[in-house]
Amino acid sequence: MRYRVLLAGLCVAMLPAFGVNAQEGDATAGETVFKKCAICHSADTDKNKVGPSLNRILGRKAGTHPSFSYSPAMKKAGEGGLVWDEATLRDYLHDPKGKIKGTKMVFVGLKDDSEITNLIAYLKQFSQ
């Protein structure tokens, strides 16, 4: 009986750790997802393309990458305090035009949450 209680307690204690790992994503799978973004963005270099570089995106204030011509809406979002973290990126990647009305980004967004999680894991590699 004591072993069952101990085993049950151990299982319950480990559940949060498994949940955290599930949210971390797979950077290798995220690299595949990034191919949808690579037409307009770079992540491994700090060079802008049609869209701004996503190198060091996490922690960056929206609309502030040097030498990129942002839409007034994106600049306003940054001035209003929008900083790219996992939560704001998740919202934006799901529905860019819904998150920032007036953005120049024409991509319709990613509807699969696991793709977004993996993409964020990929971008984290270039945000340290």
PDB file of N, CA and C in Angstrom, residues 17-120:
ATOM      1  N   ALA A  17       6.772  18.688 -14.886  1.00  0.00           N
ATOM      2  CA  ALA A  17       8.008  18.661 -15.673  1.00  0.00           C
ATOM      3  C   ALA A  17       7.739  18.203 -17.092  1.00  0.00           C
ATOM      4  N   PHE A  18       6.876  17.213 -17.264  1.00  0.00           N
ATOM      5  CA  PHE A  18       6.544  16.758 -18.612  1.00  0.00           C
ATOM      6  C   PHE A  18       5.782  17.836 -19.364  1.00  0.00           C
ATOM      7  N   GLY A  19       4.932  18.563 -18.699  1.00  0.00           N
ATOM      8  CA  GLY A  19       4.181  19.643 -19.330  1.00  0.00           C
ATOM      9  C   GLY A  19       5.089  20.747 -19.822  1.00  0.00           C
ATOM     10  N   VAL A  20       6.119  21.083 -19.067  1.00  0.00           N
ATOM     11  CA  VAL A  20       7.062  22.110 -19.478  1.00  0.00           C
ATOM     12  C   VAL A  20       7.794  21.665 -20.732  1.00  0.00           C
ATOM     13  N   ASN A  21       8.240  20.422 -20.749  1.00  0.00           N
ATOM     14  CA  ASN A  21       8.959  19.922 -21.917  1.00  0.00           C
ATOM     15  C   ASN A  21       8.086  19.924 -23.154  1.00  0.00           C
ATOM     16  N   ALA A  22       6.818  19.641 -22.999  1.00  0.00           N
ATOM     17  CA  ALA A  22       5.918  19.628 -24.142  1.00  0.00           C
ATOM     18  C   ALA A  22       5.775  21.022 -24.738  1.00  0.00           C
ATOM     19  N   GLN A  23       5.897  22.067 -23.912  1.00  0.00           N
ATOM     20  CA  GLN A  23       5.767  23.437 -24.376  1.00  0.00           C
ATOM     21  C   GLN A  23       7.059  23.975 -24.981  1.00  0.00           C
ATOM     22  N   GLU A  24       8.180  23.308 -24.754  1.00  0.00           N
ATOM     23  CA  GLU A  24       9.454  23.815 -25.244  1.00  0.00           C
ATOM     24  C   GLU A  24       9.577  23.700 -26.756  1.00  0.00           C
ATOM     25  N   GLY A  25       8.972  22.719 -27.341  1.00  0.00           N
ATOM     26  CA  GLY A  25       9.023  22.565 -28.779  1.00  0.00           C
ATOM     27  C   GLY A  25      10.287  21.876 -29.254  1.00  0.00           C
ATOM     28  N   ASP A  26      10.323  21.657 -30.545  1.00  0.00           N
ATOM     29  CA  ASP A  26      11.405  20.952 -31.210  1.00  0.00           C
ATOM     30  C   ASP A  26      12.020  21.904 -32.229  1.00  0.00           C
ATOM     31  N   ALA A  27      13.234  22.372 -31.956  1.00  0.00           N
ATOM     32  CA  ALA A  27      13.889  23.349 -32.823  1.00  0.00           C
ATOM     33  C   ALA A  27      14.130  22.796 -34.226  1.00  0.00           C
ATOM     34  N   THR A  28      14.400  21.504 -34.331  1.00  0.00           N
ATOM     35  CA  THR A  28      14.621  20.902 -35.650  1.00  0.00           C
ATOM     36  C   THR A  28      13.336  20.947 -36.470  1.00  0.00           C
ATOM     37  N   ALA A  29      12.222  20.611 -35.845  1.00  0.00           N
ATOM     38  CA  ALA A  29      10.929  20.720 -36.536  1.00  0.00           C
ATOM     39  C   ALA A  29      10.610  22.184 -36.828  1.00  0.00           C
ATOM     40  N   GLY A  30      11.012  23.074 -35.924  1.00  0.00           N
ATOM     41  CA  GLY A  30      10.799  24.507 -36.128  1.00  0.00           C
ATOM     42  C   GLY A  30      11.572  25.045 -37.308  1.00  0.00           C
ATOM     43  N   GLU A  31      12.742  24.471 -37.569  1.00  0.00           N
ATOM     44  CA  GLU A  31      13.526  24.884 -38.743  1.00  0.00           C
ATOM     45  C   GLU A  31      12.751  24.583 -40.024  1.00  0.00           C
ATOM     46  N   THR A  32      12.054  23.467 -40.037  1.00  0.00           N
ATOM     47  CA  THR A  32      11.217  23.122 -41.193  1.00  0.00           C
ATOM     48  C   THR A  32      10.066  24.115 -41.327  1.00  0.00           C
ATOM     49  N   VAL A  33       9.436  24.466 -40.214  1.00  0.00           N
ATOM     50  CA  VAL A  33       8.347  25.448 -40.232  1.00  0.00           C
ATOM     51  C   VAL A  33       8.875  26.800 -40.710  1.00  0.00           C
ATOM     52  N   PHE A  34      10.098  27.147 -40.290  1.00  0.00           N
ATOM     53  CA  PHE A  34      10.677  28.447 -40.651  1.00  0.00           C
ATOM     54  C   PHE A  34      10.820  28.617 -42.161  1.00  0.00           C
ATOM     55  N   LYS A  35      10.858  27.539 -42.896  1.00  0.00           N
ATOM     56  CA  LYS A  35      10.957  27.645 -44.359  1.00  0.00           C
ATOM     57  C   LYS A  35       9.800  28.472 -44.926  1.00  0.00           C
ATOM     58  N   LYS A  36       8.661  28.463 -44.242  1.00  0.00           N
ATOM     59  CA  LYS A  36       7.525  29.285 -44.660  1.00  0.00           C
ATOM     60  C   LYS A  36       7.832  30.772 -44.462  1.00  0.00           C
ATOM     61  N   CYS A  37       8.719  31.071 -43.522  1.00  0.00           N
ATOM     62  CA  CYS A  37       9.068  32.452 -43.157  1.00  0.00           C
ATOM     63  C   CYS A  37      10.305  32.947 -43.888  1.00  0.00           C
ATOM     64  N   ALA A  38      11.171  32.003 -44.300  1.00  0.00           N
ATOM     65  CA  ALA A  38      12.493  32.341 -44.834  1.00  0.00           C
ATOM     66  C   ALA A  38      12.437  33.105 -46.146  1.00  0.00           C
ATOM     67  N   ILE A  39      11.324  33.099 -46.808  1.00  0.00           N
ATOM     68  CA  ILE A  39      11.185  33.881 -48.034  1.00  0.00           C
ATOM     69  C   ILE A  39      11.378  35.362 -47.709  1.00  0.00           C
ATOM     70  N   CYS A  40      10.867  35.777 -46.560  1.00  0.00           N
ATOM     71  CA  CYS A  40      10.898  37.194 -46.177  1.00  0.00           C
ATOM     72  C   CYS A  40      11.822  37.511 -45.007  1.00  0.00           C
ATOM     73  N   HIS A  41      12.163  36.526 -44.185  1.00  0.00           N
ATOM     74  CA  HIS A  41      12.920  36.775 -42.953  1.00  0.00           C
ATOM     75  C   HIS A  41      14.159  35.895 -42.874  1.00  0.00           C
ATOM     76  N   SER A  42      15.166  36.388 -42.168  1.00  0.00           N
ATOM     77  CA  SER A  42      16.310  35.565 -41.782  1.00  0.00           C
ATOM     78  C   SER A  42      16.277  35.445 -40.262  1.00  0.00           C
ATOM     79  N   ALA A  43      16.875  34.390 -39.761  1.00  0.00           N
ATOM     80  CA  ALA A  43      16.950  34.214 -38.305  1.00  0.00           C
ATOM     81  C   ALA A  43      18.403  34.014 -37.875  1.00  0.00           C
ATOM     82  N   ASP A  44      19.186  33.352 -38.708  1.00  0.00           N
ATOM     83  CA  ASP A  44      20.561  33.043 -38.336  1.00  0.00           C
ATOM     84  C   ASP A  44      21.522  34.197 -38.591  1.00  0.00           C
ATOM     85  N   THR A  45      21.073  35.212 -39.326  1.00  0.00           N
ATOM     86  CA  THR A  45      21.886  36.412 -39.536  1.00  0.00           C
ATOM     87  C   THR A  45      21.055  37.623 -39.138  1.00  0.00           C
ATOM     88  N   ASP A  46      21.723  38.737 -39.035  1.00  0.00           N
ATOM     89  CA  ASP A  46      21.031  39.958 -38.633  1.00  0.00           C
ATOM     90  C   ASP A  46      20.713  40.835 -39.841  1.00  0.00           C
ATOM     91  N   LYS A  47      20.529  40.212 -40.991  1.00  0.00           N
ATOM     92  CA  LYS A  47      20.241  40.957 -42.214  1.00  0.00           C
ATOM     93  C   LYS A  47      18.744  40.953 -42.494  1.00  0.00           C
ATOM     94  N   ASN A  48      18.238  42.133 -42.787  1.00  0.00           N
ATOM     95  CA  ASN A  48      16.832  42.257 -43.171  1.00  0.00           C
ATOM     96  C   ASN A  48      16.652  41.771 -44.594  1.00  0.00           C
ATOM     97  N   LYS A  49      15.474  41.250 -44.857  1.00  0.00           N
ATOM     98  CA  LYS A  49      15.079  40.883 -46.213  1.00  0.00           C
ATOM     99  C   LYS A  49      13.842  41.729 -46.518  1.00  0.00           C
ATOM    100  N   VAL A  50      12.845  41.154 -47.120  1.00  0.00           N
ATOM    101  CA  VAL A  50      11.569  41.857 -47.312  1.00  0.00           C
ATOM    102  C   VAL A  50      10.972  42.184 -45.951  1.00  0.00           C
ATOM    103  N   GLY A  51      11.171  41.280 -45.000  1.00  0.00           N
ATOM    104  CA  GLY A  51      10.776  41.487 -43.614  1.00  0.00           C
ATOM    105  C   GLY A  51      12.023  41.660 -42.761  1.00  0.00           C
ATOM    106  N   PRO A  52      11.858  42.100 -41.525  1.00  0.00           N
ATOM    107  CA  PRO A  52      13.019  42.310 -40.658  1.00  0.00           C
ATOM    108  C   PRO A  52      13.666  40.991 -40.244  1.00  0.00           C
ATOM    109  N   SER A  53      14.938  41.063 -39.912  1.00  0.00           N
ATOM    110  CA  SER A  53      15.628  39.897 -39.379  1.00  0.00           C
ATOM    111  C   SER A  53      14.958  39.481 -38.074  1.00  0.00           C
ATOM    112  N   LEU A  54      14.844  38.187 -37.864  1.00  0.00           N
ATOM    113  CA  LEU A  54      14.284  37.663 -36.618  1.00  0.00           C
ATOM    114  C   LEU A  54      15.384  37.205 -35.669  1.00  0.00           C
ATOM    115  N   ASN A  55      16.615  37.502 -36.017  1.00  0.00           N
ATOM    116  CA  ASN A  55      17.747  37.224 -35.160  1.00  0.00           C
ATOM    117  C   ASN A  55      17.593  38.056 -33.887  1.00  0.00           C
ATOM    118  N   ARG A  56      17.637  37.408 -32.744  1.00  0.00           N
ATOM    119  CA  ARG A  56      17.455  38.057 -31.434  1.00  0.00           C
ATOM    120  C   ARG A  56      16.079  38.724 -31.298  1.00  0.00           C
ATOM    121  N   ILE A  57      15.065  38.077 -31.838  1.00  0.00           N
ATOM    122  CA  ILE A  57      13.698  38.618 -31.772  1.00  0.00           C
ATOM    123  C   ILE A  57      13.145  38.603 -30.350  1.00  0.00           C
ATOM    124  N   LEU A  58      13.424  37.547 -29.583  1.00  0.00           N
ATOM    125  CA  LEU A  58      12.877  37.455 -28.231  1.00  0.00           C
ATOM    126  C   LEU A  58      13.492  38.526 -27.338  1.00  0.00           C
ATOM    127  N   GLY A  59      12.633  39.331 -26.757  1.00  0.00           N
ATOM    128  CA  GLY A  59      13.070  40.423 -25.908  1.00  0.00           C
ATOM    129  C   GLY A  59      13.167  41.756 -26.642  1.00  0.00           C
ATOM    130  N   ARG A  60      12.956  41.737 -27.948  1.00  0.00           N
ATOM    131  CA  ARG A  60      13.044  42.967 -28.734  1.00  0.00           C
ATOM    132  C   ARG A  60      11.699  43.687 -28.751  1.00  0.00           C
ATOM    133  N   LYS A  61      11.753  44.985 -28.641  1.00  0.00           N
ATOM    134  CA  LYS A  61      10.544  45.803 -28.754  1.00  0.00           C
ATOM    135  C   LYS A  61      10.082  45.756 -30.210  1.00  0.00           C
ATOM    136  N   ALA A  62       8.802  45.593 -30.428  1.00  0.00           N
ATOM    137  CA  ALA A  62       8.238  45.518 -31.780  1.00  0.00           C
ATOM    138  C   ALA A  62       8.547  46.786 -32.560  1.00  0.00           C
ATOM    139  N   GLY A  63       8.844  46.596 -33.845  1.00  0.00           N
ATOM    140  CA  GLY A  63       9.051  47.724 -34.734  1.00  0.00           C
ATOM    141  C   GLY A  63      10.352  48.467 -34.553  1.00  0.00           C
ATOM    142  N   THR A  64      11.384  47.799 -34.032  1.00  0.00           N
ATOM    143  CA  THR A  64      12.610  48.517 -33.714  1.00  0.00           C
ATOM    144  C   THR A  64      13.879  47.960 -34.345  1.00  0.00           C
ATOM    145  N   HIS A  65      13.805  46.937 -35.172  1.00  0.00           N
ATOM    146  CA  HIS A  65      15.055  46.428 -35.758  1.00  0.00           C
ATOM    147  C   HIS A  65      15.662  47.506 -36.658  1.00  0.00           C
ATOM    148  N   PRO A  66      16.954  47.768 -36.481  1.00  0.00           N
ATOM    149  CA  PRO A  66      17.605  48.846 -37.241  1.00  0.00           C
ATOM    150  C   PRO A  66      17.464  48.674 -38.758  1.00  0.00           C
ATOM    151  N   SER A  67      17.334  49.772 -39.405  1.00  0.00           N
ATOM    152  CA  SER A  67      17.300  49.897 -40.866  1.00  0.00           C
ATOM    153  C   SER A  67      16.182  49.089 -41.546  1.00  0.00           C
ATOM    154  N   PHE A  68      15.108  48.839 -40.833  1.00  0.00           N
ATOM    155  CA  PHE A  68      13.942  48.230 -41.472  1.00  0.00           C
ATOM    156  C   PHE A  68      12.798  49.230 -41.434  1.00  0.00           C
ATOM    157  N   SER A  69      12.088  49.328 -42.529  1.00  0.00           N
ATOM    158  CA  SER A  69      10.973  50.269 -42.635  1.00  0.00           C
ATOM    159  C   SER A  69       9.676  49.574 -42.202  1.00  0.00           C
ATOM    160  N   TYR A  70       9.331  49.757 -40.948  1.00  0.00           N
ATOM    161  CA  TYR A  70       8.134  49.134 -40.388  1.00  0.00           C
ATOM    162  C   TYR A  70       6.879  49.927 -40.737  1.00  0.00           C
ATOM    163  N   SER A  71       5.758  49.260 -40.672  1.00  0.00           N
ATOM    164  CA  SER A  71       4.472  49.938 -40.844  1.00  0.00           C
ATOM    165  C   SER A  71       4.229  50.832 -39.628  1.00  0.00           C
ATOM    166  N   PRO A  72       3.450  51.892 -39.810  1.00  0.00           N
ATOM    167  CA  PRO A  72       3.104  52.726 -38.652  1.00  0.00           C
ATOM    168  C   PRO A  72       2.448  51.907 -37.536  1.00  0.00           C
ATOM    169  N   ALA A  73       1.671  50.893 -37.904  1.00  0.00           N
ATOM    170  CA  ALA A  73       0.992  50.062 -36.905  1.00  0.00           C
ATOM    171  C   ALA A  73       1.996  49.287 -36.050  1.00  0.00           C
ATOM    172  N   MET A  74       3.049  48.756 -36.681  1.00  0.00           N
ATOM    173  CA  MET A  74       4.054  47.993 -35.928  1.00  0.00           C
ATOM    174  C   MET A  74       4.869  48.928 -35.037  1.00  0.00           C
ATOM    175  N   LYS A  75       5.213  50.110 -35.554  1.00  0.00           N
ATOM    176  CA  LYS A  75       5.937  51.085 -34.728  1.00  0.00           C
ATOM    177  C   LYS A  75       5.095  51.490 -33.525  1.00  0.00           C
ATOM    178  N   LYS A  76       3.812  51.719 -33.766  1.00  0.00           N
ATOM    179  CA  LYS A  76       2.904  52.113 -32.683  1.00  0.00           C
ATOM    180  C   LYS A  76       2.805  51.003 -31.630  1.00  0.00           C
ATOM    181  N   ALA A  77       2.760  49.747 -32.087  1.00  0.00           N
ATOM    182  CA  ALA A  77       2.695  48.621 -31.153  1.00  0.00           C
ATOM    183  C   ALA A  77       3.920  48.611 -30.246  1.00  0.00           C
ATOM    184  N   GLY A  78       5.092  48.837 -30.824  1.00  0.00           N
ATOM    185  CA  GLY A  78       6.318  48.886 -30.033  1.00  0.00           C
ATOM    186  C   GLY A  78       6.327  50.059 -29.066  1.00  0.00           C
ATOM    187  N   GLU A  79       5.891  51.205 -29.558  1.00  0.00           N
ATOM    188  CA  GLU A  79       5.826  52.387 -28.694  1.00  0.00           C
ATOM    189  C   GLU A  79       4.831  52.183 -27.552  1.00  0.00           C
ATOM    190  N   GLY A  80       3.836  51.334 -27.818  1.00  0.00           N
ATOM    191  CA  GLY A  80       2.841  51.027 -26.803  1.00  0.00           C
ATOM    192  C   GLY A  80       3.289  49.956 -25.820  1.00  0.00           C
ATOM    193  N   GLY A  81       4.508  49.445 -26.023  1.00  0.00           N
ATOM    194  CA  GLY A  81       5.055  48.494 -25.063  1.00  0.00           C
ATOM    195  C   GLY A  81       5.103  47.043 -25.513  1.00  0.00           C
ATOM    196  N   LEU A  82       4.749  46.755 -26.770  1.00  0.00           N
ATOM    197  CA  LEU A  82       4.798  45.367 -27.231  1.00  0.00           C
ATOM    198  C   LEU A  82       6.244  44.914 -27.377  1.00  0.00           C
ATOM    199  N   VAL A  83       6.594  43.906 -26.610  1.00  0.00           N
ATOM    200  CA  VAL A  83       7.914  43.288 -26.673  1.00  0.00           C
ATOM    201  C   VAL A  83       7.701  41.836 -27.065  1.00  0.00           C
ATOM    202  N   TRP A  84       8.516  41.355 -27.984  1.00  0.00           N
ATOM    203  CA  TRP A  84       8.362  39.984 -28.461  1.00  0.00           C
ATOM    204  C   TRP A  84       8.875  38.992 -27.426  1.00  0.00           C
ATOM    205  N   ASP A  85       7.944  38.250 -26.856  1.00  0.00           N
ATOM    206  CA  ASP A  85       8.269  37.117 -25.993  1.00  0.00           C
ATOM    207  C   ASP A  85       7.489  35.935 -26.555  1.00  0.00           C
ATOM    208  N   GLU A  86       7.548  34.816 -25.880  1.00  0.00           N
ATOM    209  CA  GLU A  86       6.879  33.630 -26.418  1.00  0.00           C
ATOM    210  C   GLU A  86       5.372  33.844 -26.573  1.00  0.00           C
ATOM    211  N   ALA A  87       4.745  34.480 -25.609  1.00  0.00           N
ATOM    212  CA  ALA A  87       3.290  34.675 -25.662  1.00  0.00           C
ATOM    213  C   ALA A  87       2.890  35.630 -26.781  1.00  0.00           C
ATOM    214  N   THR A  88       3.606  36.753 -26.918  1.00  0.00           N
ATOM    215  CA  THR A  88       3.229  37.711 -27.959  1.00  0.00           C
ATOM    216  C   THR A  88       3.546  37.158 -29.344  1.00  0.00           C
ATOM    217  N   LEU A  89       4.654  36.431 -29.469  1.00  0.00           N
ATOM    218  CA  LEU A  89       4.963  35.795 -30.759  1.00  0.00           C
ATOM    219  C   LEU A  89       3.898  34.765 -31.114  1.00  0.00           C
ATOM    220  N   ARG A  90       3.477  33.982 -30.126  1.00  0.00           N
ATOM    221  CA  ARG A  90       2.452  32.966 -30.363  1.00  0.00           C
ATOM    222  C   ARG A  90       1.168  33.621 -30.896  1.00  0.00           C
ATOM    223  N   ASP A  91       0.731  34.689 -30.247  1.00  0.00           N
ATOM    224  CA  ASP A  91      -0.474  35.396 -30.702  1.00  0.00           C
ATOM    225  C   ASP A  91      -0.287  35.948 -32.108  1.00  0.00           C
ATOM    226  N   TYR A  92       0.849  36.582 -32.337  1.00  0.00           N
ATOM    227  CA  TYR A  92       1.108  37.203 -33.626  1.00  0.00           C
ATOM    228  C   TYR A  92       1.205  36.163 -34.738  1.00  0.00           C
ATOM    229  N   LEU A  93       1.929  35.085 -34.485  1.00  0.00           N
ATOM    230  CA  LEU A  93       2.096  34.056 -35.510  1.00  0.00           C
ATOM    231  C   LEU A  93       0.786  33.352 -35.836  1.00  0.00           C
ATOM    232  N   HIS A  94      -0.095  33.297 -34.872  1.00  0.00           N
ATOM    233  CA  HIS A  94      -1.399  32.678 -35.115  1.00  0.00           C
ATOM    234  C   HIS A  94      -2.250  33.547 -36.043  1.00  0.00           C
ATOM    235  N   ASP A  95      -2.200  34.869 -35.854  1.00  0.00           N
ATOM    236  CA  ASP A  95      -3.026  35.779 -36.648  1.00  0.00           C
ATOM    237  C   ASP A  95      -2.371  37.158 -36.694  1.00  0.00           C
ATOM    238  N   PRO A  96      -1.381  37.343 -37.584  1.00  0.00           N
ATOM    239  CA  PRO A  96      -0.648  38.611 -37.614  1.00  0.00           C
ATOM    240  C   PRO A  96      -1.534  39.846 -37.773  1.00  0.00           C
ATOM    241  N   LYS A  97      -2.446  39.813 -38.698  1.00  0.00           N
ATOM    242  CA  LYS A  97      -3.299  40.982 -38.946  1.00  0.00           C
ATOM    243  C   LYS A  97      -4.310  41.200 -37.821  1.00  0.00           C
ATOM    244  N   GLY A  98      -4.661  40.154 -37.111  1.00  0.00           N
ATOM    245  CA  GLY A  98      -5.549  40.290 -35.968  1.00  0.00           C
ATOM    246  C   GLY A  98      -4.831  40.867 -34.757  1.00  0.00           C
ATOM    247  N   LYS A  99      -3.560  40.513 -34.596  1.00  0.00           N
ATOM    248  CA  LYS A  99      -2.764  41.003 -33.460  1.00  0.00           C
ATOM    249  C   LYS A  99      -2.367  42.464 -33.657  1.00  0.00           C
ATOM    250  N   ILE A 100      -1.929  42.792 -34.873  1.00  0.00           N
ATOM    251  CA  ILE A 100      -1.509  44.169 -35.167  1.00  0.00           C
ATOM    252  C   ILE A 100      -2.190  44.602 -36.461  1.00  0.00           C
ATOM    253  N   LYS A 101      -3.306  45.249 -36.298  1.00  0.00           N
ATOM    254  CA  LYS A 101      -4.062  45.720 -37.455  1.00  0.00           C
ATOM    255  C   LYS A 101      -3.253  46.790 -38.175  1.00  0.00           C
ATOM    256  N   GLY A 102      -3.023  46.564 -39.474  1.00  0.00           N
ATOM    257  CA  GLY A 102      -2.235  47.497 -40.261  1.00  0.00           C
ATOM    258  C   GLY A 102      -0.803  47.047 -40.476  1.00  0.00           C
ATOM    259  N   THR A 103      -0.447  45.855 -40.003  1.00  0.00           N
ATOM    260  CA  THR A 103       0.897  45.342 -40.243  1.00  0.00           C
ATOM    261  C   THR A 103       1.109  45.137 -41.739  1.00  0.00           C
ATOM    262  N   LYS A 104       2.348  45.277 -42.186  1.00  0.00           N
ATOM    263  CA  LYS A 104       2.665  45.043 -43.595  1.00  0.00           C
ATOM    264  C   LYS A 104       2.809  43.552 -43.892  1.00  0.00           C
ATOM    265  N   MET A 105       2.915  42.748 -42.866  1.00  0.00           N
ATOM    266  CA  MET A 105       3.121  41.318 -43.086  1.00  0.00           C
ATOM    267  C   MET A 105       1.887  40.710 -43.737  1.00  0.00           C
ATOM    268  N   VAL A 106       2.100  40.054 -44.880  1.00  0.00           N
ATOM    269  CA  VAL A 106       0.965  39.489 -45.626  1.00  0.00           C
ATOM    270  C   VAL A 106       0.707  38.027 -45.286  1.00  0.00           C
ATOM    271  N   PHE A 107       1.602  37.402 -44.536  1.00  0.00           N
ATOM    272  CA  PHE A 107       1.438  35.997 -44.148  1.00  0.00           C
ATOM    273  C   PHE A 107       0.166  35.845 -43.315  1.00  0.00           C
ATOM    274  N   VAL A 108      -0.631  34.828 -43.635  1.00  0.00           N
ATOM    275  CA  VAL A 108      -1.919  34.658 -42.957  1.00  0.00           C
ATOM    276  C   VAL A 108      -1.791  34.080 -41.553  1.00  0.00           C
ATOM    277  N   GLY A 109      -0.646  33.499 -41.237  1.00  0.00           N
ATOM    278  CA  GLY A 109      -0.444  32.951 -39.900  1.00  0.00           C
ATOM    279  C   GLY A 109      -0.381  31.445 -39.893  1.00  0.00           C
ATOM    280  N   LEU A 110       0.001  30.913 -38.757  1.00  0.00           N
ATOM    281  CA  LEU A 110       0.072  29.465 -38.543  1.00  0.00           C
ATOM    282  C   LEU A 110      -1.090  29.062 -37.647  1.00  0.00           C
ATOM    283  N   LYS A 111      -1.847  28.109 -38.070  1.00  0.00           N
ATOM    284  CA  LYS A 111      -3.012  27.681 -37.288  1.00  0.00           C
ATOM    285  C   LYS A 111      -2.704  26.517 -36.352  1.00  0.00           C
ATOM    286  N   ASP A 112      -1.620  25.790 -36.627  1.00  0.00           N
ATOM    287  CA  ASP A 112      -1.249  24.624 -35.832  1.00  0.00           C
ATOM    288  C   ASP A 112      -0.368  25.073 -34.659  1.00  0.00           C
ATOM    289  N   ASP A 113      -0.874  24.918 -33.442  1.00  0.00           N
ATOM    290  CA  ASP A 113      -0.139  25.357 -32.254  1.00  0.00           C
ATOM    291  C   ASP A 113       1.206  24.655 -32.100  1.00  0.00           C
ATOM    292  N   SER A 114       1.294  23.402 -32.510  1.00  0.00           N
ATOM    293  CA  SER A 114       2.582  22.703 -32.385  1.00  0.00           C
ATOM    294  C   SER A 114       3.600  23.281 -33.358  1.00  0.00           C
ATOM    295  N   GLU A 115       3.169  23.725 -34.529  1.00  0.00           N
ATOM    296  CA  GLU A 115       4.088  24.389 -35.456  1.00  0.00           C
ATOM    297  C   GLU A 115       4.610  25.690 -34.850  1.00  0.00           C
ATOM    298  N   ILE A 116       3.733  26.436 -34.202  1.00  0.00           N
ATOM    299  CA  ILE A 116       4.143  27.688 -33.564  1.00  0.00           C
ATOM    300  C   ILE A 116       5.129  27.407 -32.433  1.00  0.00           C
ATOM    301  N   THR A 117       4.839  26.404 -31.617  1.00  0.00           N
ATOM    302  CA  THR A 117       5.736  26.034 -30.517  1.00  0.00           C
ATOM    303  C   THR A 117       7.105  25.643 -31.062  1.00  0.00           C
ATOM    304  N   ASN A 118       7.126  24.864 -32.128  1.00  0.00           N
ATOM    305  CA  ASN A 118       8.397  24.444 -32.722  1.00  0.00           C
ATOM    306  C   ASN A 118       9.132  25.620 -33.364  1.00  0.00           C
ATOM    307  N   LEU A 119       8.400  26.504 -34.009  1.00  0.00           N
ATOM    308  CA  LEU A 119       9.015  27.685 -34.613  1.00  0.00           C
ATOM    309  C   LEU A 119       9.653  28.575 -33.546  1.00  0.00           C
ATOM    310  N   ILE A 120       8.961  28.764 -32.449  1.00  0.00           N
ATOM    311  CA  ILE A 120       9.512  29.561 -31.356  1.00  0.00           C
ATOM    312  C   ILE A 120      10.759  28.902 -30.793  1.00  0.00           C
TER     313      ILE A 120
END
